[in-house]
XYZ file of C-alpha atoms in Angstrom:
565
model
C 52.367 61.966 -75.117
C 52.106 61.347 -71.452
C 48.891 59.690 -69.976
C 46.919 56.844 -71.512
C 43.553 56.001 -70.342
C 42.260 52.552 -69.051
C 38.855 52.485 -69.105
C 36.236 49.384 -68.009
C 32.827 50.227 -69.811
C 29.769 47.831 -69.219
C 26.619 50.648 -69.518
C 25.854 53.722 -70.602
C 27.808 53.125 -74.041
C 27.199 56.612 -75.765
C 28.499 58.571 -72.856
C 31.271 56.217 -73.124
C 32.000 56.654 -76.140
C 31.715 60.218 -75.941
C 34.798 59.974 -73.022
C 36.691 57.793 -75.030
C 36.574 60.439 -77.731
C 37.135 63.082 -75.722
C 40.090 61.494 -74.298
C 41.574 60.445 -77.672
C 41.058 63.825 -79.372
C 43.452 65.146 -76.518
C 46.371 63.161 -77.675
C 45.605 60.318 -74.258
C 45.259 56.739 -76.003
C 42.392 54.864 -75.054
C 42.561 50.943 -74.247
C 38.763 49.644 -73.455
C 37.379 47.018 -71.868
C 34.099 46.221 -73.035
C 31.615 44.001 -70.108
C 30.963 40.819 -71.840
C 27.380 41.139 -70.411
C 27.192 44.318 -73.406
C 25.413 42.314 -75.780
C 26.976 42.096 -79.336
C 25.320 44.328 -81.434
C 25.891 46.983 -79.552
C 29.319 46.026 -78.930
C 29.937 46.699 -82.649
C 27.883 49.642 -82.618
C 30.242 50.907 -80.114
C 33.303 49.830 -81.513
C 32.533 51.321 -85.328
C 31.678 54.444 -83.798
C 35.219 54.848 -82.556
C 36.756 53.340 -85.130
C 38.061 56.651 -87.178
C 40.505 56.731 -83.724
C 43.998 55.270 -83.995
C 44.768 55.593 -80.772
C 42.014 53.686 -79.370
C 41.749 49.514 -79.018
C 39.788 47.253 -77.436
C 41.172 44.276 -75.097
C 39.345 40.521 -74.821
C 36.160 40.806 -73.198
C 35.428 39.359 -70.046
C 31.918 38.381 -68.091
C 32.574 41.417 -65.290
C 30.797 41.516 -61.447
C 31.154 44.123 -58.228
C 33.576 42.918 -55.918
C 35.046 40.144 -57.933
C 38.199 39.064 -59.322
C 36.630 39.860 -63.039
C 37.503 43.783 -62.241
C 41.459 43.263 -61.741
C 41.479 40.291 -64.900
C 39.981 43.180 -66.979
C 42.002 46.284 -66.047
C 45.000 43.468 -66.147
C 44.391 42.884 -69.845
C 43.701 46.581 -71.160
C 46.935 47.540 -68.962
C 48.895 45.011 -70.482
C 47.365 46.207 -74.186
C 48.271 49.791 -73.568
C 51.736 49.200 -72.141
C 52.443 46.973 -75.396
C 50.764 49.401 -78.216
C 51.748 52.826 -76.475
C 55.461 52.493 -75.661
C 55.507 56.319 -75.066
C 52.485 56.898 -72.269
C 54.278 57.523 -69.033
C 51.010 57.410 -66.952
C 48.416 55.063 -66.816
C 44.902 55.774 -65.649
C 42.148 53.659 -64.637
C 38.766 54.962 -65.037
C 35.161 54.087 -65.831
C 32.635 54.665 -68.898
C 30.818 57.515 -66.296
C 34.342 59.204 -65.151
C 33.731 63.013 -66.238
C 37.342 64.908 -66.892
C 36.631 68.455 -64.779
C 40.087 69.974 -66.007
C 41.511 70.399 -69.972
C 43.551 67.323 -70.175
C 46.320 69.389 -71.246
C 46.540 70.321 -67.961
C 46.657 66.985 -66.063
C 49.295 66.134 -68.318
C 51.551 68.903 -67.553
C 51.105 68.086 -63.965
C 52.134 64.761 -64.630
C 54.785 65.874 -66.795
C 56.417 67.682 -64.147
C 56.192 64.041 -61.695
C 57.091 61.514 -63.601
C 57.911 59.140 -60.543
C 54.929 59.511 -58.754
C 52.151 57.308 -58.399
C 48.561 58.409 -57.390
C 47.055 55.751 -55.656
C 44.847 55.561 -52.643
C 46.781 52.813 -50.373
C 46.570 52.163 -46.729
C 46.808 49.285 -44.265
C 43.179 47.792 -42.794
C 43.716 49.112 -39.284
C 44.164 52.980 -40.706
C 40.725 53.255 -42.640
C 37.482 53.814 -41.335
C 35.323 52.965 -44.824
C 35.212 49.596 -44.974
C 31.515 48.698 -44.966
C 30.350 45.031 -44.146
C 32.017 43.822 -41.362
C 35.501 42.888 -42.852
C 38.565 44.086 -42.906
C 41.657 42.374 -42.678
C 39.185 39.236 -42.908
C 38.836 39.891 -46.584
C 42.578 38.719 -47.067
C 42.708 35.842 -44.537
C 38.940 34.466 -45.514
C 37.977 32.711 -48.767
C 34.972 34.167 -50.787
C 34.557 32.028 -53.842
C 30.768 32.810 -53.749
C 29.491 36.018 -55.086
C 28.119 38.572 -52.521
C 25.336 40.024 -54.764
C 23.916 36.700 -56.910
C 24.735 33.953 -53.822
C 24.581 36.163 -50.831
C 23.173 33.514 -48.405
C 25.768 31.106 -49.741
C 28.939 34.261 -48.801
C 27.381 34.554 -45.448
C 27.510 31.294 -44.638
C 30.766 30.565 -45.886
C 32.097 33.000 -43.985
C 30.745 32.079 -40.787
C 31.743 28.297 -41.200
C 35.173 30.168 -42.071
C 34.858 32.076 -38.778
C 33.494 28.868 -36.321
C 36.290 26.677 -37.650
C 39.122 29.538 -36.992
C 40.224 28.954 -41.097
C 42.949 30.885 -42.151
C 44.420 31.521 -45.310
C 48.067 32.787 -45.635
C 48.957 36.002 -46.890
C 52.211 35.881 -49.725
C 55.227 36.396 -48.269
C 56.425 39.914 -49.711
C 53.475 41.623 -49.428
C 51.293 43.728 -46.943
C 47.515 43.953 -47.405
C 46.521 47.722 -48.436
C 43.671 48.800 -49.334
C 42.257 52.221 -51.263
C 40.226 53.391 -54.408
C 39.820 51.321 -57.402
C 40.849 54.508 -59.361
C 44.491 54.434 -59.594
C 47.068 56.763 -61.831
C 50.477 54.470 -61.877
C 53.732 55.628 -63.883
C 54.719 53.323 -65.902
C 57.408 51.522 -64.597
C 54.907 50.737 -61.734
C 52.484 49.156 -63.358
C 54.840 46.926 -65.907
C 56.420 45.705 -62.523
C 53.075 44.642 -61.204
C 52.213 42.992 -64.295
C 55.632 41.625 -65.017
C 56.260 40.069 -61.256
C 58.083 36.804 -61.223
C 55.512 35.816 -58.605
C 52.423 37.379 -60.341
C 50.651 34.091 -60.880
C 51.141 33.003 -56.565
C 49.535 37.164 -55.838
C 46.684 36.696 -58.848
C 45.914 32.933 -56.923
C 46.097 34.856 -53.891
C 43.954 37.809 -55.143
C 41.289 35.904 -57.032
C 39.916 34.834 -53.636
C 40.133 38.086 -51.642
C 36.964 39.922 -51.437
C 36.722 43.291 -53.392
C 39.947 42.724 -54.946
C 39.826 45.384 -57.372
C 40.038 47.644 -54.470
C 43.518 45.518 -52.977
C 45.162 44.457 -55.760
C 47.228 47.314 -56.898
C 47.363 48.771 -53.512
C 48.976 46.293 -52.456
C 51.574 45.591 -55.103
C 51.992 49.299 -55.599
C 53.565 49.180 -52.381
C 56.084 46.119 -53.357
C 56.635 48.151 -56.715
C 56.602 51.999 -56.519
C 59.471 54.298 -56.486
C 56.999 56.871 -54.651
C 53.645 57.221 -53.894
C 51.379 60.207 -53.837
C 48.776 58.369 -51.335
C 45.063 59.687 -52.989
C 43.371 59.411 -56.382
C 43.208 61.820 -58.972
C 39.861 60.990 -59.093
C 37.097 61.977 -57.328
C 34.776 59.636 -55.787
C 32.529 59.977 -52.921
C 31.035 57.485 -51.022
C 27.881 57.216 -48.871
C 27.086 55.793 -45.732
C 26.266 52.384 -46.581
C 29.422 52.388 -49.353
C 27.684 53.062 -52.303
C 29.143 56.058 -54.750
C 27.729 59.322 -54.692
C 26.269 60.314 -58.342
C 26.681 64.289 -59.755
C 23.405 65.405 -61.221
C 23.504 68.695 -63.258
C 22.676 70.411 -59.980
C 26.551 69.846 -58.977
C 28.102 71.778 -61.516
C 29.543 74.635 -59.466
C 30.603 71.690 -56.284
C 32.572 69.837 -59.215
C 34.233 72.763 -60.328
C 35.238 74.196 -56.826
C 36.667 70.768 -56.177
C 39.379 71.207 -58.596
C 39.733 67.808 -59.288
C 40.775 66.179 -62.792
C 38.457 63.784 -62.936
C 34.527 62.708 -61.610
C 32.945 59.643 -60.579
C 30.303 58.698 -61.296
C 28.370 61.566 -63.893
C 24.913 60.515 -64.209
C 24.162 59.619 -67.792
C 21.481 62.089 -68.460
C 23.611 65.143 -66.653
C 23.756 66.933 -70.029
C 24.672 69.776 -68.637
C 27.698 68.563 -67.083
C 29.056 66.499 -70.149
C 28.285 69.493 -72.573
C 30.089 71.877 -69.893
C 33.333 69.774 -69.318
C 33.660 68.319 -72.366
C 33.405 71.304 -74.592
C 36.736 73.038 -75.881
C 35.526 76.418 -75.330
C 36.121 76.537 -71.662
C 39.703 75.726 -71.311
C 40.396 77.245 -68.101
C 44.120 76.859 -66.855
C 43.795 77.031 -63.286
C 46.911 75.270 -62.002
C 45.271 74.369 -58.616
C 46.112 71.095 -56.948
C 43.531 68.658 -56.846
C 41.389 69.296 -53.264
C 38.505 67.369 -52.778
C 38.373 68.246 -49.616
C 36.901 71.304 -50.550
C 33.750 69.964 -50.831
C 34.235 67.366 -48.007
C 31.738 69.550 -45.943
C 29.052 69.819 -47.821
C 29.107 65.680 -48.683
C 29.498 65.584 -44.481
C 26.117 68.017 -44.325
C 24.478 65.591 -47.270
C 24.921 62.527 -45.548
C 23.646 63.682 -42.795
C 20.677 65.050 -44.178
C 20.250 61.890 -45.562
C 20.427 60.099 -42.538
C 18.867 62.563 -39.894
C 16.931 64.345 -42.174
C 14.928 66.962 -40.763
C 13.299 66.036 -37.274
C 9.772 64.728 -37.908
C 9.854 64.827 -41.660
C 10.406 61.224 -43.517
C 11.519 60.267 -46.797
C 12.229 57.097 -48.839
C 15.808 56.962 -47.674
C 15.488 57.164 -43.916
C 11.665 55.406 -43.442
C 11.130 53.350 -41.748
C 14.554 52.243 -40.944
C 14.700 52.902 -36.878
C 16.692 55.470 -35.291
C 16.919 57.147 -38.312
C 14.282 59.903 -37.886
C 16.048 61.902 -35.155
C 13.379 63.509 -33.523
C 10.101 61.463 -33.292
C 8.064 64.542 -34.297
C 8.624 68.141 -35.333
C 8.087 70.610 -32.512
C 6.546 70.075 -28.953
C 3.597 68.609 -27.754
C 1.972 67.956 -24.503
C 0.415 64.857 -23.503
C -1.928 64.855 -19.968
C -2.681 62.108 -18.141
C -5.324 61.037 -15.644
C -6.401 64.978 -15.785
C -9.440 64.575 -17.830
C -10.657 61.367 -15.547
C -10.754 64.291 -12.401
C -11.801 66.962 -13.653
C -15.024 67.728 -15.362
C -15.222 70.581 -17.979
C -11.314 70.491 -18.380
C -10.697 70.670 -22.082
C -12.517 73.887 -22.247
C -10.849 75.448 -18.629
C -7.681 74.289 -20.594
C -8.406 75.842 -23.869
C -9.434 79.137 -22.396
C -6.294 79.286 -20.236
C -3.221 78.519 -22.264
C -2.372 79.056 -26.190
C -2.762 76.108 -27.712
C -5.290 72.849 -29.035
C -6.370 70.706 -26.891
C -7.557 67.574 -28.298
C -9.291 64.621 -26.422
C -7.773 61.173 -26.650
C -5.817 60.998 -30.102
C -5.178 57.134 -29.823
C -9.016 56.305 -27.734
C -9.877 53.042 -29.107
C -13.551 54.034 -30.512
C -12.196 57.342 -32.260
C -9.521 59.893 -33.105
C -11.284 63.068 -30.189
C -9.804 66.018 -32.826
C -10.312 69.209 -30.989
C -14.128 70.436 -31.214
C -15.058 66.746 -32.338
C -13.494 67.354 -36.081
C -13.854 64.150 -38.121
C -10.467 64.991 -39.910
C -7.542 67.314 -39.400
C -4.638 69.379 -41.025
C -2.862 67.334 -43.782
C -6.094 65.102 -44.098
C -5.313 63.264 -40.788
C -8.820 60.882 -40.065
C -10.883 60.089 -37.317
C -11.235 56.681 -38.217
C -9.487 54.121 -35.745
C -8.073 51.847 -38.755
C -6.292 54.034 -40.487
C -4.595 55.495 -37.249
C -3.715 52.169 -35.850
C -1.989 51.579 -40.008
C 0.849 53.278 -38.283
C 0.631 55.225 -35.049
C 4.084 56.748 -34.738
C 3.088 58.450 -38.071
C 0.160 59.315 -37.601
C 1.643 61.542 -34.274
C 4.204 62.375 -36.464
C 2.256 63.982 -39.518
C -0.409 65.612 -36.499
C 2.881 67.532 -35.269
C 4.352 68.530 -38.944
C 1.025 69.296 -40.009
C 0.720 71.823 -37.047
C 3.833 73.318 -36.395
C 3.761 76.846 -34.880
C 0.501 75.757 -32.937
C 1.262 73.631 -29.739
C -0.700 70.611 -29.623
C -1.878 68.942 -26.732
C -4.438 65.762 -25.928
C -5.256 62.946 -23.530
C -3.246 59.940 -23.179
C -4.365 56.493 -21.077
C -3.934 52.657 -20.445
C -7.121 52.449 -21.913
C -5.709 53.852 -25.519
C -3.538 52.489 -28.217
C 0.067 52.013 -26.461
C 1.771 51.560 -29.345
C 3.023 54.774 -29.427
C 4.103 54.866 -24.905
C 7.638 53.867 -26.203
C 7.550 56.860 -29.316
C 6.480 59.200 -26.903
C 8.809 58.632 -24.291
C 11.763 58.507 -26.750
C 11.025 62.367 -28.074
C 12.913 64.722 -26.891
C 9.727 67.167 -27.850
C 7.186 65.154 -25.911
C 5.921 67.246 -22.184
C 4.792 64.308 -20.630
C 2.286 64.868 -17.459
C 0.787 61.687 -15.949
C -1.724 61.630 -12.844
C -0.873 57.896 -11.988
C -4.025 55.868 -11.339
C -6.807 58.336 -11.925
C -7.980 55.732 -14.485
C -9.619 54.182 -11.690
C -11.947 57.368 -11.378
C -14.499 55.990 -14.209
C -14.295 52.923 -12.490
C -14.999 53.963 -9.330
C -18.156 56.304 -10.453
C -19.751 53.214 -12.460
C -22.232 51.030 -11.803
C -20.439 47.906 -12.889
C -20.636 44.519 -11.022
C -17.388 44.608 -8.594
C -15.645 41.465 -9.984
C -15.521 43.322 -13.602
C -14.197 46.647 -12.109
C -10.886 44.871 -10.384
C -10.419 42.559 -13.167
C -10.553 45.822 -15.480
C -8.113 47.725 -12.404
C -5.588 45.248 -12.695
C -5.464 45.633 -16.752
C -5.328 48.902 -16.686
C -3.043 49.450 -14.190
C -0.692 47.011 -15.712
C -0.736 48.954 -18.749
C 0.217 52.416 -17.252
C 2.896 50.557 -15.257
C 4.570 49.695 -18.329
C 3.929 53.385 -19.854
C 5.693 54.818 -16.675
C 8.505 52.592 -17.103
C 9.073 53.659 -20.837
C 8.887 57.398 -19.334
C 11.296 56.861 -16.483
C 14.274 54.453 -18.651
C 17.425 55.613 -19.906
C 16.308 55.730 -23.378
C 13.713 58.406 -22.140
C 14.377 61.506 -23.902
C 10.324 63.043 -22.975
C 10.356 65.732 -20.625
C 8.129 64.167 -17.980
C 6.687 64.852 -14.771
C 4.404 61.965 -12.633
C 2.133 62.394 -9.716
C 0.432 59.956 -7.647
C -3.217 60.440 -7.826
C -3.170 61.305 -4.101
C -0.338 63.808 -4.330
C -2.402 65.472 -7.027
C -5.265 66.195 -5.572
C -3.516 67.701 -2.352
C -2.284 70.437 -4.146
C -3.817 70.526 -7.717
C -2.687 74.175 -8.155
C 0.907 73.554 -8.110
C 1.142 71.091 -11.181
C -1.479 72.968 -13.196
C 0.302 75.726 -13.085
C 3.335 74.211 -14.372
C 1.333 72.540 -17.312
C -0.100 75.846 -18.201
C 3.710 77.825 -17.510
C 5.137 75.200 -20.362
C 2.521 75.495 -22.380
C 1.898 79.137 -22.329
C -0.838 80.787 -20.792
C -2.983 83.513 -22.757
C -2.020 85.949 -20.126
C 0.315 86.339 -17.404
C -0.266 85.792 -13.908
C -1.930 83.201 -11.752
C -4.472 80.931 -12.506
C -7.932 81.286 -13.136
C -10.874 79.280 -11.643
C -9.592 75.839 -11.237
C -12.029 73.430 -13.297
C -14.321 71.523 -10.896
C -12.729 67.918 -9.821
C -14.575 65.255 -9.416
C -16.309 63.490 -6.657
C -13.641 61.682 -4.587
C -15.732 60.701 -1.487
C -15.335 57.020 -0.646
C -12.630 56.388 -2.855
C -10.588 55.377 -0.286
C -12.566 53.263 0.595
C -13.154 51.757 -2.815
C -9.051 51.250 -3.220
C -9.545 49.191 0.104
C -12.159 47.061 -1.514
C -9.921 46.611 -4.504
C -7.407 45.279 -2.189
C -9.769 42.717 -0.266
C -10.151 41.373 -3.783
C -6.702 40.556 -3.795
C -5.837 43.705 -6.431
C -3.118 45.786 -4.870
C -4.100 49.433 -6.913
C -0.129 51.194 -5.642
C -0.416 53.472 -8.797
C -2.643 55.914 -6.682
C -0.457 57.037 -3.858
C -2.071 56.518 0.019
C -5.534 56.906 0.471
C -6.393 56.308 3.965
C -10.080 53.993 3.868
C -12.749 56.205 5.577
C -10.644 59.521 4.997
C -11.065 62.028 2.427
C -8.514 64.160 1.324
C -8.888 68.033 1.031
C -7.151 69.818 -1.892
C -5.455 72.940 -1.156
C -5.499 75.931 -3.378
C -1.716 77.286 -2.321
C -0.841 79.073 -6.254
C 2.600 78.365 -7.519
C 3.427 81.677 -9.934
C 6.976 79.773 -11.469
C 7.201 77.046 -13.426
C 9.024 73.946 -11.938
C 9.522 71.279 -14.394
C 11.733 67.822 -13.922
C 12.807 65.497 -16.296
């Protein structure tokens, strides 16, 4: 007899007891700690179910809580059980009620056997790991954390800023380095008697019981004080996510648990029947002799967690939404946004429809309607017309438009005078084609029949607005392919960008453009800029247009595209 088994139960108590059987069955004694918070009846249905076992026992209970000094007390007292009532185990290991053996246990103890000085634990200094989540690091041994971080949360921040602002300090034992590493350890046992039997053992356990996540310091530490040699990684295999929180197998990871060639699992879900009834059963005793490699599966954890956090671009799910910057891509697959060009031109939807292959919509985000293409009241995956239920959320609602249409390029009218909540969303996706015709906003304005006064309060607003839009588009954090022309460099040469529109969109057929649609009316709108001005409005969004002069368009075609971020 070679390994006993240490194992902390607080749920889950007929897998449990199914390990613990499985472990004792394969000549490994069993010492259990049972969580105090296991209410008593079911305590004693646990313990009479094992009871036919003589090579089982159960330590004093104790009240247990993540990241406390309760873990270490615990494994402490069923270490100290098994080390007394199995003189002959040679290995101790610590493990859970939901660790899963992946091997035949005859196995792992032949490859024990055959190093009999060697202790598997994970243990390295603070400044060599990258995992630690929560800020702290080699603060959790020179801080105090008497307060728990799950039931008193507010009360551990605060502590350990007051900590922080006063520049507190505790000292760390002389003798001993910090380390830190798995809680799931496999110590010989001369290692672990000389932990538990240190002369100064009651100055490290003061020490300890204010150190936060002990259970995952303790023995690291000392193992280092204690141990003859140390294999530096766990026997068992535990993967973490990004926020620090283990990895569960499903039934669904069979085959990655058996690639990994590890000895042992955490955490098995407690309904993975298929696993238990697979790795547990005697009939597949497979002697493989591999050495434990979790790296094997390293990759596709590496591919999960990014999944997880990166998803797939424009598609959401509970555990990315709506947590920011974790969507990747805004949307799905690219759109193009115009704007200004239905303020000059009349008929353009419909010139723009006919010419390039793709939907044009009217103004998504207008504030009386969603303009679907053809005046729809609804869209693919139910999408509404109705204002409310667009402005619920904006982003998503551009967001499930693009999903909902992917293989079909989108494209629809964009203003200052429509919802802007989505300038900054639009700018910051990489599969936005933004193309702005700066101030022709003040087109409507300038063909209506409003009292003067109104119009250049209404210019200023509006141009205010698409100032701010064309800020978003030209930041750093633009990632929108965009290209912006003044309204008076647009209408000199008119061909030129609508030929690059339609190039990036795709044209029906190739060559150069049709029939231009007709622009509107600009006569005397210099001189109605020039009015705007004697109001004391300065409209610089529309480029120079000389009072009294009219410009002429040319028709000069452009047959390459010639876009610019």
């Amino acid at each position: 007899m070679s390994l006993g088994i240490v194992m902390l139960v607080h749920d889950a108590l007929d897998r449990a007891g199914q390990l613990v059987r499985h472990w004792a069955t394969h000549d490994c004694p069993v010492v259990v700690h049972v969580d105090a918070n296991v209410t008593r009846d079911d305590y004693v249905d646990f313990t009479t179910a094992l009871s036919d076992l003589d090579n089982v026992r159960f330590c004093k209970r104790r009240h247990c809580e993540w990241g406390t000094w309760s873990l270490v007390a615990a494994s402490q007292a069923a270490s100290e059980a098994m080390l007394e009532t199995f003189p002959e185990v040679k290995h101790i290991m610590l493990a859970s009620g939901s660790c899963l053996p992946l091997r035949p246990i005859s196995e792992m103890r032949s490859y024990l056997g055959k190093r009999p000085q060697t202790d598997f634990i994970e243990s390295v200094t603070t400044e060599d790991v990258p995992w630690t989540i929560g800020g702290l690091d080699i603060e959790r041994f020179t801080l105090r954390f008497p307060f728990s971080w799950k039931r008193q949360r507010r009360l551990f921040d605060r502590y350990v800023k007051i900590q922080r602002s006063l520049g507190i300090k505790r000292t760390i034992p002389d003798g001993i380095v910090p380390h830190l590493g798995s809680q799931w350890w496999c110590l010989t046992r001369d290692t672990l008697s000389a932990i538990l039997k240190d002369p100064n053992r009651p100055i490290y356990d003061r020490y300890f019981k204010r150190v936060w996540i002990p259970d995952e310091s303790y023995y690291q530490t000392l193992a280092r004080r204690h141990a003859t040699r140390i294999e530096c990684r766990s026997l068992t295999l535990s993967k973490f996510d990004f926020q620090g929180k283990p990895h569960v197998f499903y039934d669904d990871h069979l085959q990655l648990l058996r690639r990994s060639d590890c000895f042992v699992a955490r955490k098995a879900w407690r309904h993975a029947n298929k696993l238990y009834d697979s790795f547990l059963s005697d009939q597949r005793v497979v002697l493989t002799g591999a050495e434990p490699n979790p790296g094997k599966i390293d990759r596709i954890f590496a591919k999960a967690i990014e999944r997880r956090t990166r998803g797939r671009p424009g598609l959401y799910m509970a555990s990315r939404f709506p947590r920011e910057g974790f969507e990747g891509n805004v949307t799905a697959a690219r759109y193009t946004v115009l704007e200004g060009f239905s303020d000059l031109f009349e008929g353009f939807d419909e010139w723009l429809a006919d010419t390039v292959s793709a939907r044009v919509h009217g103004h998504l985000f207008a504030q009386d309607r969603v303009h679907f293409a053809g005046g729809a009241p609804d869209f693919f995956g139910a999408l509404s017309d109705d204002v409310n239920l667009r402005d619920y959320n904006p982003k998503a609602f551009l967001t499930n438009l693009i999903w909902n249409t992917r293989g079909e390029r989108q494209c629809f009218h964009y203003g200052p005078r429509d919802n802007q909540d989505v300038s900054w969303d639009m700018a910051k996706d990489p599969n936005a084609r933004v193309y702005v015709v700066s101030g022709a906003w003040a087109l409507p304005l300038f063909h209506s029949n409003r009292n003067f006064s109104d119009i250049r309060a209404e210019a200023a607003r509006l141009q205010k607005i698409e100032s701010e839009h064309l800020t978003a588009l030209r930041s750093g954090y633009a990632r929108a392919r965009s290209q912006i022309w003044s309204l008076a460099d647009f209408v000199l040469n008119p061909t030129e960008p609508l030929q690059n529109v339609v190039d990036d969109i795709g044209p029906r057929s190739i060559g150069p453009l049709p029939n231009l649609p007709k622009m509107k009316s600009l006569n005397g709108f210099g001189q109605f800029l020039q009015d705007l001005k004697n109001q004391g409005m300065h409209p610089y969004l529309m480029g120079d247009f000389p009072a009294g002069h009219d410009l002429v368009p040319t028709t000069r075609i452009l047959r390459k595209p010639h876009l610019v971020k």
